[in-house]
Amino acid sequence: MIKYGGDKQDGHVVAVDPKRDLAVVGVRSLGVRSLRVMPPESNEMINSRARFGTRLTVGERVVVIGHPKGLNWSLSRGIVSAVRKVDGVMHLQTDAAVNKGNSGGPILNARGEIVGVATWVVREALDLNFGVMSEEVLGFLNERFQRH
């Protein structure tokens, strides 16, 4: 894990969801505020600088943050091109560039809400980039970490 500013820390895989192409990596505290995941029907923002957004419109502006080819903290922008179900998983399609190194990075809307997680691209085409939608991310986290 590399914190913005350069501090580094080793992590370990806590949970994996191959169908959604998601993983949770655990790290000791990096001295940053944690993201508290709220249910999709709630817009409450607690102990967080960002929140998961659940409403998307085709044409809405988004940005993708990642580390493509080792170029740390790169940002690309685009729009939501479509919302689609692929192999039973809800994805957003965007023309914002997603390259190797962006996978796992957040896709944010103009309100700073996490609307997805960058996961894959169609290499044989231009601007066919995809991210798992935030509802799927919340589903994964709830399945793995819900307290009974």
mmCIF file of N, CA, C and O in Angstrom, residues 4-50:
data_model
loop_
_atom_site.group_PDB
_atom_site.id
_atom_site.type_symbol
_atom_site.label_atom_id
_atom_site.label_comp_id
_atom_site.label_asym_id
_atom_site.label_seq_id
_atom_site.Cartn_x
_atom_site.Cartn_y
_atom_site.Cartn_z
ATOM 1 N N TYR A 4 -0.811 8.431 -0.373
ATOM 2 C CA TYR A 4 -0.477 9.639 -1.107
ATOM 3 C C TYR A 4 0.580 10.385 -0.287
ATOM 4 O O TYR A 4 0.405 10.642 0.882
ATOM 5 N N GLY A 5 1.688 10.702 -0.870
ATOM 6 C CA GLY A 5 2.797 11.314 -0.152
ATOM 7 C C GLY A 5 3.978 10.367 -0.067
ATOM 8 O O GLY A 5 5.076 10.768 0.277
ATOM 9 N N GLY A 6 3.748 9.060 -0.383
ATOM 10 C CA GLY A 6 4.859 8.135 -0.487
ATOM 11 C C GLY A 6 5.033 7.108 0.615
ATOM 12 O O GLY A 6 5.829 6.191 0.457
ATOM 13 N N ASP A 7 4.366 7.267 1.778
ATOM 14 C CA ASP A 7 4.499 6.268 2.834
ATOM 15 C C ASP A 7 4.032 4.909 2.318
ATOM 16 O O ASP A 7 2.987 4.807 1.684
ATOM 17 N N LYS A 8 4.824 3.856 2.607
ATOM 18 C CA LYS A 8 4.510 2.513 2.119
ATOM 19 C C LYS A 8 4.270 1.568 3.285
ATOM 20 O O LYS A 8 4.827 1.738 4.361
ATOM 21 N N GLN A 9 3.436 0.556 3.031
ATOM 22 C CA GLN A 9 3.156 -0.458 4.033
ATOM 23 C C GLN A 9 2.715 -1.745 3.336
ATOM 24 O O GLN A 9 1.978 -1.696 2.353
ATOM 25 N N ASP A 10 3.195 -2.886 3.835
ATOM 26 C CA ASP A 10 2.777 -4.168 3.291
ATOM 27 C C ASP A 10 1.341 -4.454 3.682
ATOM 28 O O ASP A 10 0.871 -4.043 4.734
ATOM 29 N N GLY A 11 0.652 -5.177 2.817
ATOM 30 C CA GLY A 11 -0.723 -5.571 3.083
ATOM 31 C C GLY A 11 -0.875 -7.070 2.911
ATOM 32 O O GLY A 11 0.046 -7.762 2.477
ATOM 33 N N HIS A 12 -2.051 -7.571 3.266
ATOM 34 C CA HIS A 12 -2.349 -8.982 3.089
ATOM 35 C C HIS A 12 -3.794 -9.117 2.608
ATOM 36 O O HIS A 12 -4.656 -8.313 2.958
ATOM 37 N N VAL A 13 -4.048 -10.123 1.761
ATOM 38 C CA VAL A 13 -5.376 -10.336 1.210
ATOM 39 C C VAL A 13 -6.293 -10.867 2.310
ATOM 40 O O VAL A 13 -5.979 -11.852 2.973
ATOM 41 N N VAL A 14 -7.417 -10.189 2.491
ATOM 42 C CA VAL A 14 -8.386 -10.551 3.528
ATOM 43 C C VAL A 14 -9.558 -11.316 2.924
ATOM 44 O O VAL A 14 -10.059 -12.264 3.509
ATOM 45 N N ALA A 15 -10.005 -10.897 1.745
ATOM 46 C CA ALA A 15 -11.154 -11.530 1.097
ATOM 47 C C ALA A 15 -11.054 -11.322 -0.408
ATOM 48 O O ALA A 15 -10.532 -10.313 -0.868
ATOM 49 N N VAL A 16 -11.584 -12.305 -1.166
ATOM 50 C CA VAL A 16 -11.549 -12.252 -2.626
ATOM 51 C C VAL A 16 -12.917 -12.661 -3.167
ATOM 52 O O VAL A 16 -13.556 -13.555 -2.627
ATOM 53 N N ASP A 17 -13.349 -12.005 -4.222
ATOM 54 C CA ASP A 17 -14.566 -12.370 -4.935
ATOM 55 C C ASP A 17 -14.220 -12.443 -6.420
ATOM 56 O O ASP A 17 -14.229 -11.431 -7.123
ATOM 57 N N PRO A 18 -13.885 -13.648 -6.918
ATOM 58 C CA PRO A 18 -13.463 -13.781 -8.319
ATOM 59 C C PRO A 18 -14.551 -13.369 -9.317
ATOM 60 O O PRO A 18 -14.244 -12.805 -10.363
ATOM 61 N N LYS A 19 -15.812 -13.647 -9.015
ATOM 62 C CA LYS A 19 -16.894 -13.304 -9.946
ATOM 63 C C LYS A 19 -16.969 -11.793 -10.170
ATOM 64 O O LYS A 19 -17.142 -11.327 -11.276
ATOM 65 N N ARG A 20 -16.820 -11.027 -9.089
ATOM 66 C CA ARG A 20 -16.873 -9.566 -9.202
ATOM 67 C C ARG A 20 -15.495 -8.963 -9.484
ATOM 68 O O ARG A 20 -15.370 -7.768 -9.692
ATOM 69 N N ASP A 21 -14.445 -9.782 -9.440
ATOM 70 C CA ASP A 21 -13.070 -9.333 -9.649
ATOM 71 C C ASP A 21 -12.680 -8.282 -8.609
ATOM 72 O O ASP A 21 -12.106 -7.246 -8.927
ATOM 73 N N LEU A 22 -13.019 -8.581 -7.343
ATOM 74 C CA LEU A 22 -12.724 -7.671 -6.235
ATOM 75 C C LEU A 22 -11.933 -8.392 -5.157
ATOM 76 O O LEU A 22 -12.047 -9.607 -5.003
ATOM 77 N N ALA A 23 -11.157 -7.636 -4.404
ATOM 78 C CA ALA A 23 -10.430 -8.164 -3.251
ATOM 79 C C ALA A 23 -10.337 -7.070 -2.197
ATOM 80 O O ALA A 23 -10.374 -5.884 -2.511
ATOM 81 N N VAL A 24 -10.232 -7.506 -0.948
ATOM 82 C CA VAL A 24 -9.977 -6.586 0.155
ATOM 83 C C VAL A 24 -8.570 -6.872 0.646
ATOM 84 O O VAL A 24 -8.224 -8.027 0.915
ATOM 85 N N VAL A 25 -7.761 -5.827 0.739
ATOM 86 C CA VAL A 25 -6.394 -5.954 1.233
ATOM 87 C C VAL A 25 -6.319 -5.263 2.583
ATOM 88 O O VAL A 25 -6.706 -4.106 2.722
ATOM 89 N N GLY A 26 -5.856 -5.984 3.584
ATOM 90 C CA GLY A 26 -5.730 -5.429 4.927
ATOM 91 C C GLY A 26 -4.361 -4.817 5.146
ATOM 92 O O GLY A 26 -3.353 -5.325 4.669
ATOM 93 N N VAL A 27 -4.340 -3.680 5.833
ATOM 94 C CA VAL A 27 -3.098 -3.013 6.211
ATOM 95 C C VAL A 27 -3.264 -2.493 7.629
ATOM 96 O O VAL A 27 -4.377 -2.279 8.100
ATOM 97 N N ARG A 28 -2.130 -2.306 8.306
ATOM 98 C CA ARG A 28 -2.194 -1.618 9.593
ATOM 99 C C ARG A 28 -2.587 -0.179 9.321
ATOM 100 O O ARG A 28 -2.498 0.295 8.204
ATOM 101 N N SER A 29 -2.957 0.514 10.296
ATOM 102 C CA SER A 29 -3.407 1.897 10.114
ATOM 103 C C SER A 29 -2.341 2.725 9.413
ATOM 104 O O SER A 29 -1.167 2.668 9.753
ATOM 105 N N LEU A 30 -2.780 3.470 8.425
ATOM 106 C CA LEU A 30 -1.881 4.382 7.724
ATOM 107 C C LEU A 30 -2.094 5.810 8.192
ATOM 108 O O LEU A 30 -1.588 6.746 7.589
ATOM 109 N N GLY A 31 -2.889 5.967 9.234
ATOM 110 C CA GLY A 31 -3.169 7.309 9.725
ATOM 111 C C GLY A 31 -4.133 8.069 8.831
ATOM 112 O O GLY A 31 -4.106 9.290 8.781
ATOM 113 N N VAL A 32 -4.969 7.342 8.100
ATOM 114 C CA VAL A 32 -5.986 7.983 7.262
ATOM 115 C C VAL A 32 -7.365 7.622 7.783
ATOM 116 O O VAL A 32 -7.532 6.625 8.474
ATOM 117 N N ARG A 33 -8.315 8.453 7.449
ATOM 118 C CA ARG A 33 -9.682 8.178 7.867
ATOM 119 C C ARG A 33 -10.218 7.001 7.078
ATOM 120 O O ARG A 33 -9.995 6.890 5.879
ATOM 121 N N SER A 34 -10.967 6.134 7.739
ATOM 122 C CA SER A 34 -11.512 4.966 7.058
ATOM 123 C C SER A 34 -12.842 5.298 6.406
ATOM 124 O O SER A 34 -13.530 6.221 6.810
ATOM 125 N N LEU A 35 -13.173 4.529 5.388
ATOM 126 C CA LEU A 35 -14.436 4.694 4.694
ATOM 127 C C LEU A 35 -15.457 3.782 5.350
ATOM 128 O O LEU A 35 -15.273 2.574 5.404
ATOM 129 N N ARG A 36 -16.502 4.358 5.881
ATOM 130 C CA ARG A 36 -17.571 3.564 6.468
ATOM 131 C C ARG A 36 -18.630 3.361 5.408
ATOM 132 O O ARG A 36 -19.166 4.306 4.860
ATOM 133 N N VAL A 37 -18.909 2.100 5.104
ATOM 134 C CA VAL A 37 -19.838 1.776 4.043
ATOM 135 C C VAL A 37 -21.263 1.864 4.579
ATOM 136 O O VAL A 37 -21.587 1.275 5.602
ATOM 137 N N MET A 38 -22.090 2.625 3.894
ATOM 138 C CA MET A 38 -23.482 2.810 4.287
ATOM 139 C C MET A 38 -24.374 1.988 3.368
ATOM 140 O O MET A 38 -24.023 1.722 2.228
ATOM 141 N N PRO A 39 -25.572 1.582 3.834
ATOM 142 C CA PRO A 39 -26.505 0.865 2.958
ATOM 143 C C PRO A 39 -26.860 1.716 1.745
ATOM 144 O O PRO A 39 -26.899 2.940 1.844
ATOM 145 N N PRO A 40 -27.153 1.087 0.587
ATOM 146 C CA PRO A 40 -27.427 1.849 -0.624
ATOM 147 C C PRO A 40 -28.560 2.851 -0.484
ATOM 148 O O PRO A 40 -28.555 3.884 -1.116
ATOM 149 N N GLU A 41 -29.558 2.586 0.358
ATOM 150 C CA GLU A 41 -30.682 3.513 0.482
ATOM 151 C C GLU A 41 -30.345 4.724 1.340
ATOM 152 O O GLU A 41 -31.115 5.655 1.464
ATOM 153 N N SER A 42 -29.144 4.737 1.956
ATOM 154 C CA SER A 42 -28.767 5.846 2.819
ATOM 155 C C SER A 42 -27.795 6.767 2.107
ATOM 156 O O SER A 42 -26.894 6.317 1.420
ATOM 157 N N ASN A 43 -27.970 8.046 2.275
ATOM 158 C CA ASN A 43 -27.022 9.014 1.727
ATOM 159 C C ASN A 43 -26.144 9.579 2.824
ATOM 160 O O ASN A 43 -25.403 10.522 2.602
ATOM 161 N N GLU A 44 -26.231 9.010 4.019
ATOM 162 C CA GLU A 44 -25.478 9.523 5.158
ATOM 163 C C GLU A 44 -23.987 9.307 4.937
ATOM 164 O O GLU A 44 -23.556 8.294 4.424
ATOM 165 N N MET A 45 -23.209 10.272 5.312
ATOM 166 C CA MET A 45 -21.762 10.177 5.178
ATOM 167 C C MET A 45 -21.163 10.315 6.575
ATOM 168 O O MET A 45 -21.244 11.376 7.182
ATOM 169 N N ILE A 46 -20.586 9.221 7.072
ATOM 170 C CA ILE A 46 -20.028 9.222 8.416
ATOM 171 C C ILE A 46 -18.560 8.819 8.339
ATOM 172 O O ILE A 46 -18.218 7.834 7.706
ATOM 173 N N ASN A 47 -17.699 9.548 9.019
ATOM 174 C CA ASN A 47 -16.288 9.187 9.136
ATOM 175 C C ASN A 47 -15.652 8.907 7.778
ATOM 176 O O ASN A 47 -14.917 7.951 7.623
ATOM 177 N N SER A 48 -15.935 9.759 6.817
ATOM 178 C CA SER A 48 -15.455 9.476 5.483
ATOM 179 C C SER A 48 -15.315 10.751 4.665
ATOM 180 O O SER A 48 -16.056 11.699 4.833
ATOM 181 N N ARG A 49 -14.353 10.736 3.761
ATOM 182 C CA ARG A 49 -14.237 11.845 2.813
ATOM 183 C C ARG A 49 -14.969 11.511 1.525
ATOM 184 O O ARG A 49 -15.191 12.368 0.695
ATOM 185 N N ALA A 50 -15.262 10.262 1.317
ATOM 186 C CA ALA A 50 -15.970 9.823 0.115
ATOM 187 C C ALA A 50 -17.117 8.922 0.544
ATOM 188 O O ALA A 50 -17.171 8.466 1.671
#
